[in-house]
Short mmCIF file of N, CA and C in Angstrom, two decimals:
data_model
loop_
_atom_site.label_atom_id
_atom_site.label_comp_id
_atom_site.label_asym_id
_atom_site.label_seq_id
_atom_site.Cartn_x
_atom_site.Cartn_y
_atom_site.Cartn_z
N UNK A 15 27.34 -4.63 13.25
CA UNK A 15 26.45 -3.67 13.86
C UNK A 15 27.05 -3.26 15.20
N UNK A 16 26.79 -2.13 15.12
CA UNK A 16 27.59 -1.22 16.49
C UNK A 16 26.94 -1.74 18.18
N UNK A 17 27.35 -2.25 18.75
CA UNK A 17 26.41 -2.43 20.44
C UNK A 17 25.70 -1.61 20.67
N UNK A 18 24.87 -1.51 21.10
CA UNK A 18 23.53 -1.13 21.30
C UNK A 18 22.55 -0.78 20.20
N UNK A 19 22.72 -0.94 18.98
CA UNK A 19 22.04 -0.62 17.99
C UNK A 19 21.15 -1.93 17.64
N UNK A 20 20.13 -2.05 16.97
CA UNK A 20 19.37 -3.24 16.49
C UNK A 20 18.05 -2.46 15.82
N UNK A 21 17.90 -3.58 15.17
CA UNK A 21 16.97 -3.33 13.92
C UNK A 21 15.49 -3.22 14.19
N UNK A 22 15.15 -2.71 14.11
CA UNK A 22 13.16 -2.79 14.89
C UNK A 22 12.84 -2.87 13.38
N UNK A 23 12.04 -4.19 13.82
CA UNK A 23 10.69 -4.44 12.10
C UNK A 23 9.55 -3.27 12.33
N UNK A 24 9.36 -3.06 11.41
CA UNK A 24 7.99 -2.61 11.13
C UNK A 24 6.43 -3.45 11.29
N UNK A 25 6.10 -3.17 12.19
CA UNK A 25 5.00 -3.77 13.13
C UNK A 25 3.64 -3.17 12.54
N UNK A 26 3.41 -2.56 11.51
CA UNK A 26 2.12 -2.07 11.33
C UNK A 26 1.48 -3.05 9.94
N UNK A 27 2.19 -3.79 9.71
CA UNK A 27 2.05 -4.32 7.75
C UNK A 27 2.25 -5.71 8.34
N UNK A 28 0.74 -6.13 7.22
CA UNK A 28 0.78 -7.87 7.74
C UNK A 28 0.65 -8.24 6.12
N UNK A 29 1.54 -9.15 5.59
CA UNK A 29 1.01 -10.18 4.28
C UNK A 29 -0.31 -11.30 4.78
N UNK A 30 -1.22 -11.44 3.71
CA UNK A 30 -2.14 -12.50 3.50
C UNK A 30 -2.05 -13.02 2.64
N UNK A 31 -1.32 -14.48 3.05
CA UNK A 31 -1.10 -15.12 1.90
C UNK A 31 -2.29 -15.78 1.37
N UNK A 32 -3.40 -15.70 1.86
CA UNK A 32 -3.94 -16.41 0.92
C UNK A 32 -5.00 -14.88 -0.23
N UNK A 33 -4.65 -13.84 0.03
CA UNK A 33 -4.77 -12.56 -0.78
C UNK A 33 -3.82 -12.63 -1.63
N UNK A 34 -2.61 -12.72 -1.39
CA UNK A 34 -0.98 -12.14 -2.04
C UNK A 34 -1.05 -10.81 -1.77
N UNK A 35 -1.12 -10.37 -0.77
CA UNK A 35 -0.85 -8.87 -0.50
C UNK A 35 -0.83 -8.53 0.65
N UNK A 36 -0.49 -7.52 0.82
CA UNK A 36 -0.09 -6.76 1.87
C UNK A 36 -0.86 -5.93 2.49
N UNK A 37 -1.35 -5.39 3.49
CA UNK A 37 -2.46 -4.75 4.12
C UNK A 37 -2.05 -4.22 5.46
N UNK A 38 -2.05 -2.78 5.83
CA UNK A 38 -2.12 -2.13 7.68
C UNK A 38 -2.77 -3.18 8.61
N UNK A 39 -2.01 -3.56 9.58
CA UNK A 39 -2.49 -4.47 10.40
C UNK A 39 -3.67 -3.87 10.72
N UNK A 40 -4.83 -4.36 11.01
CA UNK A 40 -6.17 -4.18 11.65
C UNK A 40 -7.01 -3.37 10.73
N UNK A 41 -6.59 -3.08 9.07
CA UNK A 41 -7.67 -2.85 8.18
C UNK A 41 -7.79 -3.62 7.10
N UNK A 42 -8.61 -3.23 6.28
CA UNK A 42 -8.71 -3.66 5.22
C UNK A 42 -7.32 -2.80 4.42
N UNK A 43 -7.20 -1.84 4.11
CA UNK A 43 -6.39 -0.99 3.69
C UNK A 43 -4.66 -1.80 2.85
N UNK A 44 -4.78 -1.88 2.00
CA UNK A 44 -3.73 -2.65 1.24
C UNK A 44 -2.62 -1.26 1.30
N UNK A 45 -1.14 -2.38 1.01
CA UNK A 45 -0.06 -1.37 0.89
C UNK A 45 -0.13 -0.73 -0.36
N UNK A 46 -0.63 -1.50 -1.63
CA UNK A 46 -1.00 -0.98 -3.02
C UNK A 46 -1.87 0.03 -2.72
N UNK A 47 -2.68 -0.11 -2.03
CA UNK A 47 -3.79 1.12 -2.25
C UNK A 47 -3.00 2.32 -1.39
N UNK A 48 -2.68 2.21 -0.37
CA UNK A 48 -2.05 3.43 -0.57
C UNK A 48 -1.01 4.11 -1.53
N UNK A 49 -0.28 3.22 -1.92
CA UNK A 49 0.94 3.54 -2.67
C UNK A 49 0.70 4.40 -3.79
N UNK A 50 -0.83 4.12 -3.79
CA UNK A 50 -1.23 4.86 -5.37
C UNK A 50 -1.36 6.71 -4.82
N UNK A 51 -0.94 6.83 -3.66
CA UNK A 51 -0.98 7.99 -3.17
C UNK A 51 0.16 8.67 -3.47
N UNK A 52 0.98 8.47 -3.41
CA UNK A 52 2.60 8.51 -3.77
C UNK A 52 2.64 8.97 -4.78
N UNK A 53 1.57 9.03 -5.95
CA UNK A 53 1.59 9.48 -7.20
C UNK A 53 0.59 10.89 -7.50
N UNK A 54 0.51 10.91 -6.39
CA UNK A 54 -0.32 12.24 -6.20
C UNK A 54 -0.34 13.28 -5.17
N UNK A 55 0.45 14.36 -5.46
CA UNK A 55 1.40 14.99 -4.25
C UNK A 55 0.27 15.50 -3.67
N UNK A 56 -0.79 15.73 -3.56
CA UNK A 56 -2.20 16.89 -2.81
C UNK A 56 -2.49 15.72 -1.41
N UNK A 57 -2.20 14.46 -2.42
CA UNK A 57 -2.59 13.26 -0.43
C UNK A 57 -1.50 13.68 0.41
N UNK A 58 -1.46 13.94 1.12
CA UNK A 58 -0.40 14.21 2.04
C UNK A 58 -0.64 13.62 3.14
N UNK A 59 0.29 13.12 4.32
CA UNK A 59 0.26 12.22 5.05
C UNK A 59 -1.39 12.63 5.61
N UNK A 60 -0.74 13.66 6.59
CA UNK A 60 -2.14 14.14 6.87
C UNK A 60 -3.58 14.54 6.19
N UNK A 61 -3.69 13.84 5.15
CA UNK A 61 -5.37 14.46 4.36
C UNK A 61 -5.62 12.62 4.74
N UNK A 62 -4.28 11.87 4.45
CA UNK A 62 -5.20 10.71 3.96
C UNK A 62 -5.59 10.18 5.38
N UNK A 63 -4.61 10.53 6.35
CA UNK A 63 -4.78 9.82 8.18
C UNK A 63 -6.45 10.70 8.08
N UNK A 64 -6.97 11.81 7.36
CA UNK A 64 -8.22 12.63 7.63
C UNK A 64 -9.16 11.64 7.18
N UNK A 65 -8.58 11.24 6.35
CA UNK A 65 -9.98 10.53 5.45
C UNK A 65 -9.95 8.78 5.38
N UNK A 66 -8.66 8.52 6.14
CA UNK A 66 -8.91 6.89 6.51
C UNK A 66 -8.47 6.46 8.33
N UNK A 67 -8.77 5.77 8.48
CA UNK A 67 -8.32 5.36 9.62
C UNK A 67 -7.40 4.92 9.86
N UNK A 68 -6.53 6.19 9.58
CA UNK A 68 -5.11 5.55 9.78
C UNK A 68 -4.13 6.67 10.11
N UNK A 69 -3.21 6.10 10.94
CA UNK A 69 -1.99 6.94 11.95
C UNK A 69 -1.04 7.41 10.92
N UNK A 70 -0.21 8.44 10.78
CA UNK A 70 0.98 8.92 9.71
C UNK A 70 1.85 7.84 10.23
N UNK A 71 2.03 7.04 11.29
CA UNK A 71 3.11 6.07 11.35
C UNK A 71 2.91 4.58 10.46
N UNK A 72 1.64 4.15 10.63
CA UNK A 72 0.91 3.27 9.49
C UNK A 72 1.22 3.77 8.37
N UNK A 73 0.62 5.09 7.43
CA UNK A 73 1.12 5.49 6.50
C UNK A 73 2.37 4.99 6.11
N UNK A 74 3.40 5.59 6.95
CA UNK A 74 4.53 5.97 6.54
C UNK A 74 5.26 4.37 6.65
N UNK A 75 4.54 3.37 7.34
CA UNK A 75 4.81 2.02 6.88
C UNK A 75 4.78 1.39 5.89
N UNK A 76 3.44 1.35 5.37
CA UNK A 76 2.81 1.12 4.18
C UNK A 76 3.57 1.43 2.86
N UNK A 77 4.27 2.71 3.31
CA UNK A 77 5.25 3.58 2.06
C UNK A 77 6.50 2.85 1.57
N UNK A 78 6.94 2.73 3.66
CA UNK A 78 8.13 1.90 3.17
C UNK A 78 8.35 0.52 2.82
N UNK A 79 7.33 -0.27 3.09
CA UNK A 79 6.63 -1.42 2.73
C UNK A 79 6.70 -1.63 1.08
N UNK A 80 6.49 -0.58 0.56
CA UNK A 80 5.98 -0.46 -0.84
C UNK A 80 7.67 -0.39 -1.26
N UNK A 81 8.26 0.32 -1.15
CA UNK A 81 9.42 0.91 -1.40
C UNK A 81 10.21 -0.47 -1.48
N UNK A 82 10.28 -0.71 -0.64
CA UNK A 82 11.15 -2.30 -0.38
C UNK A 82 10.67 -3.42 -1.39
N UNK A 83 9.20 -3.29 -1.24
CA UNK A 83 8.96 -4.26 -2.45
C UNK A 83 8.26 -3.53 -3.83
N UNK A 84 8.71 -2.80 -4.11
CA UNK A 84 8.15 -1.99 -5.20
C UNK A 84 7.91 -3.19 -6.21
N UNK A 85 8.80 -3.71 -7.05
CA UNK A 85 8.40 -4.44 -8.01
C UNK A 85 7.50 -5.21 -8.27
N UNK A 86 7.04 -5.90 -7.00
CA UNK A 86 5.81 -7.06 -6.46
C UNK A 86 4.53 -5.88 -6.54
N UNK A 87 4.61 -4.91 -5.56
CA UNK A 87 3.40 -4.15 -5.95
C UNK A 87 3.01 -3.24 -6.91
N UNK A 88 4.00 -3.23 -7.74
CA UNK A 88 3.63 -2.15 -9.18
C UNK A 88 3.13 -3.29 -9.71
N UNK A 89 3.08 -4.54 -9.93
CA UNK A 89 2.80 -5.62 -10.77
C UNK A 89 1.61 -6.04 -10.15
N UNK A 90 0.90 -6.41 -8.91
CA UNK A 90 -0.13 -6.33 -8.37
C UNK A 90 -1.18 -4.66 -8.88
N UNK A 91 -0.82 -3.91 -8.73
CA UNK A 91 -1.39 -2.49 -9.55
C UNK A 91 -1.92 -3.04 -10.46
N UNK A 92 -0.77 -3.27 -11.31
CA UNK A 92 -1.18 -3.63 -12.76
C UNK A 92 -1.89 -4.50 -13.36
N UNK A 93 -1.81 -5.36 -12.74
CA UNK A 93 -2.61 -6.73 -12.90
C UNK A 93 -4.08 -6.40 -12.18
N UNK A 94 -4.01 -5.58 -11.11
CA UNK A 94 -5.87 -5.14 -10.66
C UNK A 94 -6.17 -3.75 -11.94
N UNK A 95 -5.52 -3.43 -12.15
CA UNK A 95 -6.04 -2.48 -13.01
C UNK A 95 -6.59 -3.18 -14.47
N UNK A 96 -5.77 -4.49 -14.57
CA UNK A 96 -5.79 -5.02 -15.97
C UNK A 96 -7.11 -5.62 -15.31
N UNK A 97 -7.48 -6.33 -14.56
CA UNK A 97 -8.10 -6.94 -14.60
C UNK A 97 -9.96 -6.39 -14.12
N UNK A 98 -9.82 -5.04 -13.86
CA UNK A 98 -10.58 -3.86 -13.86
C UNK A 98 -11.22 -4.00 -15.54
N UNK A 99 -10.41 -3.23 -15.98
CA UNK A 99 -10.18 -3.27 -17.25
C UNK A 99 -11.32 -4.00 -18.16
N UNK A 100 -10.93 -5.57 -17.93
CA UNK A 100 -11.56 -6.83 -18.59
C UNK A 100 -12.83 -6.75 -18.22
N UNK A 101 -13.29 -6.30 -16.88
CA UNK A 101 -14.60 -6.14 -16.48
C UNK A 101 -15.63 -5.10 -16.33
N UNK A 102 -14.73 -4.28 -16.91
CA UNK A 102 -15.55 -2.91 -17.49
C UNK A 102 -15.48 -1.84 -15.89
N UNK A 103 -14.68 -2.06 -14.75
CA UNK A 103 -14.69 -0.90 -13.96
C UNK A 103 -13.31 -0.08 -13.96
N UNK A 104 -13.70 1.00 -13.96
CA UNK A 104 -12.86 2.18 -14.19
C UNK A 104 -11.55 1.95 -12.60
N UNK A 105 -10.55 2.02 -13.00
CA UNK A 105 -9.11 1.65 -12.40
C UNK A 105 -9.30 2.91 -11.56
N UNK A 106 -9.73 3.60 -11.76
CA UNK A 106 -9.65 4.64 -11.13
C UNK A 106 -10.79 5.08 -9.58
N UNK A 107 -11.52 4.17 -10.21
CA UNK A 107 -12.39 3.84 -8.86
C UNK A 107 -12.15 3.22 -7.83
N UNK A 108 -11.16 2.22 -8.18
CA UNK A 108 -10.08 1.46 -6.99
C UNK A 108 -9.30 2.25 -6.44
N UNK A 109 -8.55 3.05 -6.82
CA UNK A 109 -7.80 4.15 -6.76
C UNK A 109 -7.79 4.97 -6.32
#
């Protein structure tokens, strides 16, 4: 690494381990639940900072959060959706 350069963590995303997941520091707000935004181009940074309490820099944490661990949270998805499912509420209401 070049002198003066260094790595800054991402300070907005906390794991709970005793959840298994990932969540915006100081909400409830999971990195899964946003991620499911990603699949729907009309959320745009700015509709969802409108409609949650949350900064486009949080957002855009959460994203890359997801990105990095994609595999862990497509499988968390899946497994709340499956498990939606078993109990008769629509996946899409989480969603």
């Amino acid at each position: 690494m070049s002198a003066g350069f260094r790595i800054i963590p991402i300070e907005y995303i906390v794991f709970e381990p005793q959840q298994e997941r990932a969540f915006v520091a100081g909400t409830r707000l999971s990195v899964a639940f946003l991620a499911t935004f990603l699949k729907d181009p009309t959320w745009t940074v700015d509709r969802i900072a409108a409609n949650y309490p949350l900064t486009p820099a949080q957002i855009h944490a959460a994203w890359s959060y997801y990105y990095y661990n994609r595999e862990d949270i497509e499988r968390e998805l899946r497994e709340e959706a499956e498990r939606r499912w078993h109990i008769g509420v629509d996946a899409s209401d989480y969603f």
